[in-house]
């Protein structure tokens, strides 16, 4: 069942989203060779606590950290760790922020120092695919329009769309209906209506889309060892078009 949100509820989610967007911009400043993802995780916890917000992932189905930190061939749900990031790594930081019970979810892939041209192209294509998906998130379109926009752009650039993880409705729960696939057929799937709030979060691999799960039962990585990137926003569908609730351009 899809839980539609009122304007007031969307506004409350935007408050969580703006804290999350500002936090991503702070992370961008501190990520460099020599820092560890565990240090970033600590920074996130302190940043949120100081603002009366809670890292919703911590404690979610037994997950122990404020962030997911997925390095290089890790697709998602990487555990923060003490090992230092190295020049040339790419790392996706994924966070869900809770402000007074209302949530926002956003992931961003960061280059660590100088990265290869190929890796930079993966990041650029993945980010652009997210925005092409968002463009389709208008009343009257269907979920398949979002998936198709992402998939066709990504595949025309020679990369692949991960199938095993999808975007999702979000509100007072992290995962609500509907599932938002990052591949699909135009004109197919759930029709988009005013008040839907969902994430779009394409995970894009340089090689094949297949993934395998680590022994920890959480971390997904590419089967072929190729790099993976992800950009995620929480968006609301409104009469005025999609509103990006986690927009980093909307904060200092
Ligand atoms: N933020 C992730 C998502 O986009 C969820 C991570 S799973 C968790 O759905 F357990 F770590 F929270
Ligand atoms: Co999400």
PDB file of C-alpha atoms and ligand atoms in Angstrom:
ATOM      1  CA  UNK A   1       0.000   0.000   0.000  1.00  0.00           C
ATOM      2  CA  UNK A   2       1.359   3.383  -1.000  1.00  0.00           C
ATOM      3  CA  UNK A   3       1.101   6.003   1.767  1.00  0.00           C
ATOM      4  CA  UNK A   4       0.574   9.402   0.135  1.00  0.00           C
ATOM      5  CA  UNK A   5       1.936  12.424   1.994  1.00  0.00           C
ATOM      6  CA  UNK A   6       0.384  15.822   2.625  1.00  0.00           C
ATOM      7  CA  UNK A   7       2.250  19.044   1.908  1.00  0.00           C
ATOM      8  CA  UNK A   8       2.966  19.401   5.646  1.00  0.00           C
ATOM      9  CA  UNK A   9       4.400  15.892   5.820  1.00  0.00           C
ATOM     10  CA  UNK A  10       6.550  16.512   2.756  1.00  0.00           C
ATOM     11  CA  UNK A  11       7.797  19.679   4.448  1.00  0.00           C
ATOM     12  CA  UNK A  12       8.834  17.660   7.518  1.00  0.00           C
ATOM     13  CA  UNK A  13      10.664  15.177   5.322  1.00  0.00           C
ATOM     14  CA  UNK A  14      12.368  18.093   3.617  1.00  0.00           C
ATOM     15  CA  UNK A  15      13.712  19.237   6.989  1.00  0.00           C
ATOM     16  CA  UNK A  16      15.379  15.840   7.413  1.00  0.00           C
ATOM     17  CA  UNK A  17      16.499  16.029   3.795  1.00  0.00           C
ATOM     18  CA  UNK A  18      18.153  19.414   4.206  1.00  0.00           C
ATOM     19  CA  UNK A  19      20.198  18.195   7.188  1.00  0.00           C
ATOM     20  CA  UNK A  20      21.208  15.159   5.126  1.00  0.00           C
ATOM     21  CA  UNK A  21      22.138  17.300   2.111  1.00  0.00           C
ATOM     22  CA  UNK A  22      24.277  19.633   4.235  1.00  0.00           C
ATOM     23  CA  UNK A  23      25.924  16.609   5.851  1.00  0.00           C
ATOM     24  CA  UNK A  24      26.876  15.189   2.451  1.00  0.00           C
ATOM     25  CA  UNK A  25      28.526  18.513   1.607  1.00  0.00           C
ATOM     26  CA  UNK A  26      30.554  18.296   4.832  1.00  0.00           C
ATOM     27  CA  UNK A  27      31.591  14.732   4.001  1.00  0.00           C
ATOM     28  CA  UNK A  28      32.756  15.893   0.567  1.00  0.00           C
ATOM     29  CA  UNK A  29      35.161  18.283   2.326  1.00  0.00           C
ATOM     30  CA  UNK A  30      36.729  15.663   4.629  1.00  0.00           C
ATOM     31  CA  UNK A  31      36.980  12.641   2.332  1.00  0.00           C
ATOM     32  CA  UNK A  32      40.583  12.247   1.231  1.00  0.00           C
ATOM     33  CA  UNK A  33      43.331   9.620   1.264  1.00  0.00           C
ATOM     34  CA  UNK A  34      44.124   8.651   4.877  1.00  0.00           C
ATOM     35  CA  UNK A  35      40.672   9.047   6.427  1.00  0.00           C
ATOM     36  CA  UNK A  36      38.743   5.875   7.302  1.00  0.00           C
ATOM     37  CA  UNK A  37      35.058   5.196   6.734  1.00  0.00           C
ATOM     38  CA  UNK A  38      34.772   4.540  10.487  1.00  0.00           C
ATOM     39  CA  UNK A  39      35.934   8.116  11.125  1.00  0.00           C
ATOM     40  CA  UNK A  40      33.325   9.349   8.647  1.00  0.00           C
ATOM     41  CA  UNK A  41      30.688   7.259  10.443  1.00  0.00           C
ATOM     42  CA  UNK A  42      31.632   8.886  13.774  1.00  0.00           C
ATOM     43  CA  UNK A  43      31.505  12.324  12.177  1.00  0.00           C
ATOM     44  CA  UNK A  44      28.001  11.574  10.864  1.00  0.00           C
ATOM     45  CA  UNK A  45      26.716  10.442  14.257  1.00  0.00           C
ATOM     46  CA  UNK A  46      28.061  13.557  15.964  1.00  0.00           C
ATOM     47  CA  UNK A  47      26.778  15.870  13.234  1.00  0.00           C
ATOM     48  CA  UNK A  48      23.269  14.446  13.473  1.00  0.00           C
ATOM     49  CA  UNK A  49      23.182  14.322  17.254  1.00  0.00           C
ATOM     50  CA  UNK A  50      24.127  18.005  17.415  1.00  0.00           C
ATOM     51  CA  UNK A  51      21.114  18.785  15.221  1.00  0.00           C
ATOM     52  CA  UNK A  52      18.534  16.684  17.045  1.00  0.00           C
ATOM     53  CA  UNK A  53      18.462  14.131  14.232  1.00  0.00           C
ATOM     54  CA  UNK A  54      18.972  10.351  14.315  1.00  0.00           C
ATOM     55  CA  UNK A  55      20.840   8.046  11.871  1.00  0.00           C
ATOM     56  CA  UNK A  56      17.940   5.715  11.055  1.00  0.00           C
ATOM     57  CA  UNK A  57      20.124   2.945   9.637  1.00  0.00           C
ATOM     58  CA  UNK A  58      21.670   2.340  13.077  1.00  0.00           C
ATOM     59  CA  UNK A  59      19.721  -0.524  14.608  1.00  0.00           C
ATOM     60  CA  UNK A  60      17.729  -1.177  11.434  1.00  0.00           C
ATOM     61  CA  UNK A  61      17.371  -4.969  11.141  1.00  0.00           C
ATOM     62  CA  UNK A  62      20.467  -5.339  13.274  1.00  0.00           C
ATOM     63  CA  UNK A  63      22.651  -2.993  11.194  1.00  0.00           C
ATOM     64  CA  UNK A  64      25.185  -1.396  13.555  1.00  0.00           C
ATOM     65  CA  UNK A  65      26.321   1.800  11.858  1.00  0.00           C
ATOM     66  CA  UNK A  66      25.037   5.254  11.010  1.00  0.00           C
ATOM     67  CA  UNK A  67      26.256   4.958   7.429  1.00  0.00           C
ATOM     68  CA  UNK A  68      26.755   2.391   4.733  1.00  0.00           C
ATOM     69  CA  UNK A  69      30.210   2.936   3.231  1.00  0.00           C
ATOM     70  CA  UNK A  70      30.807   0.958   0.047  1.00  0.00           C
ATOM     71  CA  UNK A  71      34.280   1.073  -1.485  1.00  0.00           C
ATOM     72  CA  UNK A  72      35.202   0.331  -5.150  1.00  0.00           C
ATOM     73  CA  UNK A  73      33.608  -3.016  -6.150  1.00  0.00           C
ATOM     74  CA  UNK A  74      31.189  -2.881  -3.219  1.00  0.00           C
ATOM     75  CA  UNK A  75      27.732  -2.039  -4.547  1.00  0.00           C
ATOM     76  CA  UNK A  76      25.985  -1.187  -1.261  1.00  0.00           C
ATOM     77  CA  UNK A  77      25.728  -1.934   2.469  1.00  0.00           C
ATOM     78  CA  UNK A  78      29.481  -1.797   3.062  1.00  0.00           C
ATOM     79  CA  UNK A  79      30.364  -1.612   6.768  1.00  0.00           C
ATOM     80  CA  UNK A  80      32.385   1.384   7.984  1.00  0.00           C
ATOM     81  CA  UNK A  81      35.906   0.182   8.877  1.00  0.00           C
ATOM     82  CA  UNK A  82      39.184   1.437  10.303  1.00  0.00           C
ATOM     83  CA  UNK A  83      41.272   0.824   7.177  1.00  0.00           C
ATOM     84  CA  UNK A  84      42.285   4.130   5.555  1.00  0.00           C
ATOM     85  CA  UNK A  85      40.890   5.186   2.184  1.00  0.00           C
ATOM     86  CA  UNK A  86      43.498   5.310  -0.591  1.00  0.00           C
ATOM     87  CA  UNK A  87      44.075   7.684  -3.491  1.00  0.00           C
ATOM     88  CA  UNK A  88      41.976   6.477  -6.441  1.00  0.00           C
ATOM     89  CA  UNK A  89      39.261   4.766  -4.377  1.00  0.00           C
ATOM     90  CA  UNK A  90      35.602   5.591  -4.903  1.00  0.00           C
ATOM     91  CA  UNK A  91      33.345   5.350  -1.860  1.00  0.00           C
ATOM     92  CA  UNK A  92      29.570   5.549  -1.602  1.00  0.00           C
ATOM     93  CA  UNK A  93      28.210   6.975   1.644  1.00  0.00           C
ATOM     94  CA  UNK A  94      24.514   6.141   2.170  1.00  0.00           C
ATOM     95  CA  UNK A  95      22.532   7.612   5.074  1.00  0.00           C
ATOM     96  CA  UNK A  96      18.947   7.871   6.293  1.00  0.00           C
ATOM     97  CA  UNK A  97      18.170  10.824   8.566  1.00  0.00           C
ATOM     98  CA  UNK A  98      15.264  10.854  11.035  1.00  0.00           C
ATOM     99  CA  UNK A  99      13.929  14.173  12.319  1.00  0.00           C
ATOM    100  CA  UNK A 100      10.961  13.773  14.689  1.00  0.00           C
ATOM    101  CA  UNK A 101       9.963  10.514  13.014  1.00  0.00           C
ATOM    102  CA  UNK A 102      10.161  11.720   9.402  1.00  0.00           C
ATOM    103  CA  UNK A 103      12.877  10.324   7.157  1.00  0.00           C
ATOM    104  CA  UNK A 104      15.061  11.248   4.207  1.00  0.00           C
ATOM    105  CA  UNK A 105      17.500   8.944   2.387  1.00  0.00           C
ATOM    106  CA  UNK A 106      20.433   9.937   0.176  1.00  0.00           C
ATOM    107  CA  UNK A 107      23.595   8.237  -1.052  1.00  0.00           C
ATOM    108  CA  UNK A 108      26.534   9.846  -2.832  1.00  0.00           C
ATOM    109  CA  UNK A 109      29.692   8.409  -4.387  1.00  0.00           C
ATOM    110  CA  UNK A 110      32.876  10.318  -3.602  1.00  0.00           C
ATOM    111  CA  UNK A 111      36.227  10.193  -5.359  1.00  0.00           C
ATOM    112  CA  UNK A 112      39.170   9.800  -2.972  1.00  0.00           C
ATOM    113  CA  UNK A 113      41.922  12.121  -4.238  1.00  0.00           C
ATOM    114  CA  UNK A 114      42.616  11.658  -7.941  1.00  0.00           C
ATOM    115  CA  UNK A 115      40.671   8.844  -9.586  1.00  0.00           C
ATOM    116  CA  UNK A 116      41.041   7.291 -13.030  1.00  0.00           C
ATOM    117  CA  UNK A 117      39.263   8.784 -16.038  1.00  0.00           C
ATOM    118  CA  UNK A 118      37.168   5.616 -16.320  1.00  0.00           C
ATOM    119  CA  UNK A 119      36.089   5.824 -12.683  1.00  0.00           C
ATOM    120  CA  UNK A 120      35.172   9.494 -13.118  1.00  0.00           C
ATOM    121  CA  UNK A 121      33.069   8.590 -16.162  1.00  0.00           C
ATOM    122  CA  UNK A 122      31.242   5.954 -14.093  1.00  0.00           C
ATOM    123  CA  UNK A 123      30.469   8.575 -11.433  1.00  0.00           C
ATOM    124  CA  UNK A 124      29.307  11.124 -14.025  1.00  0.00           C
ATOM    125  CA  UNK A 125      27.049   8.656 -15.857  1.00  0.00           C
ATOM    126  CA  UNK A 126      25.574   7.322 -12.605  1.00  0.00           C
ATOM    127  CA  UNK A 127      24.770  10.818 -11.295  1.00  0.00           C
ATOM    128  CA  UNK A 128      23.259  11.908 -14.615  1.00  0.00           C
ATOM    129  CA  UNK A 129      21.121   8.740 -14.698  1.00  0.00           C
ATOM    130  CA  UNK A 130      19.647   9.684 -11.317  1.00  0.00           C
ATOM    131  CA  UNK A 131      18.637  13.125 -12.617  1.00  0.00           C
ATOM    132  CA  UNK A 132      17.193  11.629 -15.820  1.00  0.00           C
ATOM    133  CA  UNK A 133      15.116   9.327 -13.622  1.00  0.00           C
ATOM    134  CA  UNK A 134      13.949  12.240 -11.465  1.00  0.00           C
ATOM    135  CA  UNK A 135      12.875  14.150 -14.595  1.00  0.00           C
ATOM    136  CA  UNK A 136      10.380  11.367 -15.293  1.00  0.00           C
ATOM    137  CA  UNK A 137       8.893  11.540 -11.780  1.00  0.00           C
ATOM    138  CA  UNK A 138       5.877  13.592 -12.797  1.00  0.00           C
ATOM    139  CA  UNK A 139       2.168  13.056 -12.205  1.00  0.00           C
ATOM    140  CA  UNK A 140       0.679  10.764 -14.864  1.00  0.00           C
ATOM    141  CA  UNK A 141       3.932   9.011 -15.755  1.00  0.00           C
ATOM    142  CA  UNK A 142       4.548   5.451 -14.576  1.00  0.00           C
ATOM    143  CA  UNK A 143       7.389   3.846 -12.650  1.00  0.00           C
ATOM    144  CA  UNK A 144       8.569   2.174 -15.849  1.00  0.00           C
ATOM    145  CA  UNK A 145       9.285   5.610 -17.306  1.00  0.00           C
ATOM    146  CA  UNK A 146      11.750   6.288 -14.489  1.00  0.00           C
ATOM    147  CA  UNK A 147      13.431   2.891 -14.829  1.00  0.00           C
ATOM    148  CA  UNK A 148      13.671   3.128 -18.585  1.00  0.00           C
ATOM    149  CA  UNK A 149      15.230   6.611 -18.536  1.00  0.00           C
ATOM    150  CA  UNK A 150      17.945   5.366 -16.181  1.00  0.00           C
ATOM    151  CA  UNK A 151      18.602   2.034 -17.893  1.00  0.00           C
ATOM    152  CA  UNK A 152      18.736   3.317 -21.466  1.00  0.00           C
ATOM    153  CA  UNK A 153      21.188   6.104 -20.597  1.00  0.00           C
ATOM    154  CA  UNK A 154      23.419   3.829 -18.496  1.00  0.00           C
ATOM    155  CA  UNK A 155      23.533   1.007 -21.020  1.00  0.00           C
ATOM    156  CA  UNK A 156      24.193   3.352 -23.947  1.00  0.00           C
ATOM    157  CA  UNK A 157      27.306   4.357 -22.006  1.00  0.00           C
ATOM    158  CA  UNK A 158      28.436   0.730 -21.683  1.00  0.00           C
ATOM    159  CA  UNK A 159      27.654   0.311 -17.964  1.00  0.00           C
ATOM    160  CA  UNK A 160      25.057  -1.867 -16.241  1.00  0.00           C
ATOM    161  CA  UNK A 161      22.168  -1.381 -13.794  1.00  0.00           C
ATOM    162  CA  UNK A 162      22.163  -3.483 -10.608  1.00  0.00           C
ATOM    163  CA  UNK A 163      18.917  -5.475 -10.401  1.00  0.00           C
ATOM    164  CA  UNK A 164      18.978  -6.743  -6.805  1.00  0.00           C
ATOM    165  CA  UNK A 165      18.426  -3.390  -5.072  1.00  0.00           C
ATOM    166  CA  UNK A 166      15.723  -0.858  -5.828  1.00  0.00           C
ATOM    167  CA  UNK A 167      14.428   2.523  -4.741  1.00  0.00           C
ATOM    168  CA  UNK A 168      11.414   2.661  -2.448  1.00  0.00           C
ATOM    169  CA  UNK A 169       8.632   4.689  -0.985  1.00  0.00           C
ATOM    170  CA  UNK A 170       9.690   6.428   2.241  1.00  0.00           C
ATOM    171  CA  UNK A 171       7.991   8.396   5.012  1.00  0.00           C
ATOM    172  CA  UNK A 172       7.883   7.396   8.644  1.00  0.00           C
ATOM    173  CA  UNK A 173       9.275   4.040   7.544  1.00  0.00           C
ATOM    174  CA  UNK A 174      12.525   3.647   5.629  1.00  0.00           C
ATOM    175  CA  UNK A 175      11.045   1.223   3.146  1.00  0.00           C
ATOM    176  CA  UNK A 176       7.464   1.705   1.966  1.00  0.00           C
ATOM    177  CA  UNK A 177       5.717   0.794  -1.269  1.00  0.00           C
ATOM    178  CA  UNK A 178       6.275   1.071  -4.135  1.00  0.00           C
ATOM    179  CA  UNK A 179       9.522  -0.546  -5.245  1.00  0.00           C
ATOM    180  CA  UNK A 180      11.296   1.738  -7.705  1.00  0.00           C
ATOM    181  CA  UNK A 181      13.234  -0.317 -10.259  1.00  0.00           C
ATOM    182  CA  UNK A 182      16.122   1.358 -12.059  1.00  0.00           C
ATOM    183  CA  UNK A 183      15.316  -0.490 -15.272  1.00  0.00           C
ATOM    184  CA  UNK A 184      12.028  -0.995 -17.070  1.00  0.00           C
ATOM    185  CA  UNK A 185       9.648  -0.342 -19.903  1.00  0.00           C
ATOM    186  CA  UNK A 186       8.100   3.077 -20.667  1.00  0.00           C
ATOM    187  CA  UNK A 187       4.391   3.286 -19.882  1.00  0.00           C
ATOM    188  CA  UNK A 188       4.458   0.256 -17.575  1.00  0.00           C
ATOM    189  CA  UNK A 189       4.085  -0.088 -13.822  1.00  0.00           C
ATOM    190  CA  UNK A 190       2.471   1.963 -11.076  1.00  0.00           C
ATOM    191  CA  UNK A 191       1.089   5.343 -12.127  1.00  0.00           C
ATOM    192  CA  UNK A 192       2.641   8.321 -10.328  1.00  0.00           C
ATOM    193  CA  UNK A 193       0.295  10.532  -8.313  1.00  0.00           C
ATOM    194  CA  UNK A 194       0.601  13.676  -6.220  1.00  0.00           C
ATOM    195  CA  UNK A 195       1.911  13.042  -2.702  1.00  0.00           C
ATOM    196  CA  UNK A 196       4.087  10.031  -3.483  1.00  0.00           C
ATOM    197  CA  UNK A 197       7.508  10.298  -1.840  1.00  0.00           C
ATOM    198  CA  UNK A 198      10.179   7.846  -2.930  1.00  0.00           C
ATOM    199  CA  UNK A 199      13.859   7.302  -3.398  1.00  0.00           C
ATOM    200  CA  UNK A 200      15.557   6.889  -6.742  1.00  0.00           C
ATOM    201  CA  UNK A 201      18.974   5.327  -6.173  1.00  0.00           C
ATOM    202  CA  UNK A 202      20.595   3.693  -9.200  1.00  0.00           C
ATOM    203  CA  UNK A 203      23.560   1.445  -8.435  1.00  0.00           C
ATOM    204  CA  UNK A 204      25.620   1.261 -11.613  1.00  0.00           C
ATOM    205  CA  UNK A 205      28.475  -1.145 -12.368  1.00  0.00           C
ATOM    206  CA  UNK A 206      31.306  -0.643 -14.807  1.00  0.00           C
ATOM    207  CA  UNK A 207      31.085  -4.323 -15.782  1.00  0.00           C
ATOM    208  CA  UNK A 208      28.197  -6.759 -15.384  1.00  0.00           C
ATOM    209  CA  UNK A 209      25.209  -6.134 -13.132  1.00  0.00           C
ATOM    210  CA  UNK A 210      25.533  -9.384 -11.174  1.00  0.00           C
ATOM    211  CA  UNK A 211      26.255  -9.147  -7.454  1.00  0.00           C
ATOM    212  CA  UNK A 212      27.366 -11.474  -4.687  1.00  0.00           C
ATOM    213  CA  UNK A 213      26.849 -11.080  -0.964  1.00  0.00           C
ATOM    214  CA  UNK A 214      29.755 -11.081   1.514  1.00  0.00           C
ATOM    215  CA  UNK A 215      29.825 -13.517   4.432  1.00  0.00           C
ATOM    216  CA  UNK A 216      28.608 -10.699   6.703  1.00  0.00           C
ATOM    217  CA  UNK A 217      25.198 -11.160   5.051  1.00  0.00           C
ATOM    218  CA  UNK A 218      24.966  -7.450   4.154  1.00  0.00           C
ATOM    219  CA  UNK A 219      27.629  -6.190   1.799  1.00  0.00           C
ATOM    220  CA  UNK A 220      26.918  -6.628  -1.920  1.00  0.00           C
ATOM    221  CA  UNK A 221      29.786  -6.467  -4.401  1.00  0.00           C
ATOM    222  CA  UNK A 222      30.174  -6.960  -8.136  1.00  0.00           C
ATOM    223  CA  UNK A 223      30.776 -10.559  -9.212  1.00  0.00           C
ATOM    224  CA  UNK A 224      33.377  -9.456 -11.776  1.00  0.00           C
ATOM    225  CA  UNK A 225      35.216  -7.112  -9.401  1.00  0.00           C
ATOM    226  CA  UNK A 226      34.353  -4.024 -11.457  1.00  0.00           C
ATOM    227  CA  UNK A 227      33.704  -0.627  -9.828  1.00  0.00           C
ATOM    228  CA  UNK A 228      30.226   0.340  -8.698  1.00  0.00           C
ATOM    229  CA  UNK A 229      28.735   3.793  -8.021  1.00  0.00           C
ATOM    230  CA  UNK A 230      25.460   5.109  -6.608  1.00  0.00           C
ATOM    231  CA  UNK A 231      23.639   8.411  -6.289  1.00  0.00           C
ATOM    232  CA  UNK A 232      20.351   8.579  -4.409  1.00  0.00           C
ATOM    233  CA  UNK A 233      17.822  11.296  -3.690  1.00  0.00           C
ATOM    234  CA  UNK A 234      14.508  11.309  -1.854  1.00  0.00           C
ATOM    235  CA  UNK A 235      11.915  13.038  -4.044  1.00  0.00           C
ATOM    236  CA  UNK A 236       8.291  14.125  -3.703  1.00  0.00           C
ATOM    237  CA  UNK A 237       5.838  14.103  -6.601  1.00  0.00           C
ATOM    238  CA  UNK A 238       3.861  17.349  -6.655  1.00  0.00           C
ATOM    239  CA  UNK A 239       1.683  19.406  -8.969  1.00  0.00           C
ATOM    240  CA  UNK A 240       4.764  21.527  -9.657  1.00  0.00           C
ATOM    241  CA  UNK A 241       6.850  18.496 -10.646  1.00  0.00           C
ATOM    242  CA  UNK A 242       9.369  16.484  -8.634  1.00  0.00           C
ATOM    243  CA  UNK A 243      10.875  18.157  -5.558  1.00  0.00           C
ATOM    244  CA  UNK A 244      14.290  16.839  -4.504  1.00  0.00           C
ATOM    245  CA  UNK A 245      14.044  16.728  -0.701  1.00  0.00           C
ATOM    246  CA  UNK A 246      17.781  15.961  -0.343  1.00  0.00           C
ATOM    247  CA  UNK A 247      19.007  18.584  -2.840  1.00  0.00           C
ATOM    248  CA  UNK A 248      22.556  19.701  -1.961  1.00  0.00           C
ATOM    249  CA  UNK A 249      22.158  22.867  -4.042  1.00  0.00           C
ATOM    250  CA  UNK A 250      19.381  23.972  -1.667  1.00  0.00           C
ATOM    251  CA  UNK A 251      21.720  24.184   1.357  1.00  0.00           C
ATOM    252  CA  UNK A 252      24.836  26.179   2.327  1.00  0.00           C
TER     253      UNK A 252
HETATM  254  N1  LIG B   1      19.799   3.579   2.841  1.00  0.00           N
HETATM  255  C1  LIG B   1      19.539   2.277   2.308  1.00  0.00           C
HETATM  256  C2  LIG B   1      18.443   2.402   1.282  1.00  0.00           C
HETATM  257  O1  LIG B   1      18.595   3.164   0.409  1.00  0.00           O
HETATM  258  C3  LIG B   1      19.213   1.276   3.357  1.00  0.00           C
HETATM  259  C4  LIG B   1      20.414   0.729   3.953  1.00  0.00           C
HETATM  260  S1  LIG B   1      20.105  -0.706   4.796  1.00  0.00           S
HETATM  261  C5  LIG B   1      20.543  -0.385   6.393  1.00  0.00           C
HETATM  262  O2  LIG B   1      17.416   1.770   1.316  1.00  0.00           O
HETATM  263  F1  LIG B   1      20.219  -1.381   7.129  1.00  0.00           F
HETATM  264  F2  LIG B   1      21.780  -0.134   6.439  1.00  0.00           F
HETATM  265  F3  LIG B   1      19.892   0.650   6.822  1.00  0.00           F
HETATM  266 CO1  LIG B   2      17.159   4.122  -0.169  1.00  0.00          CO
END
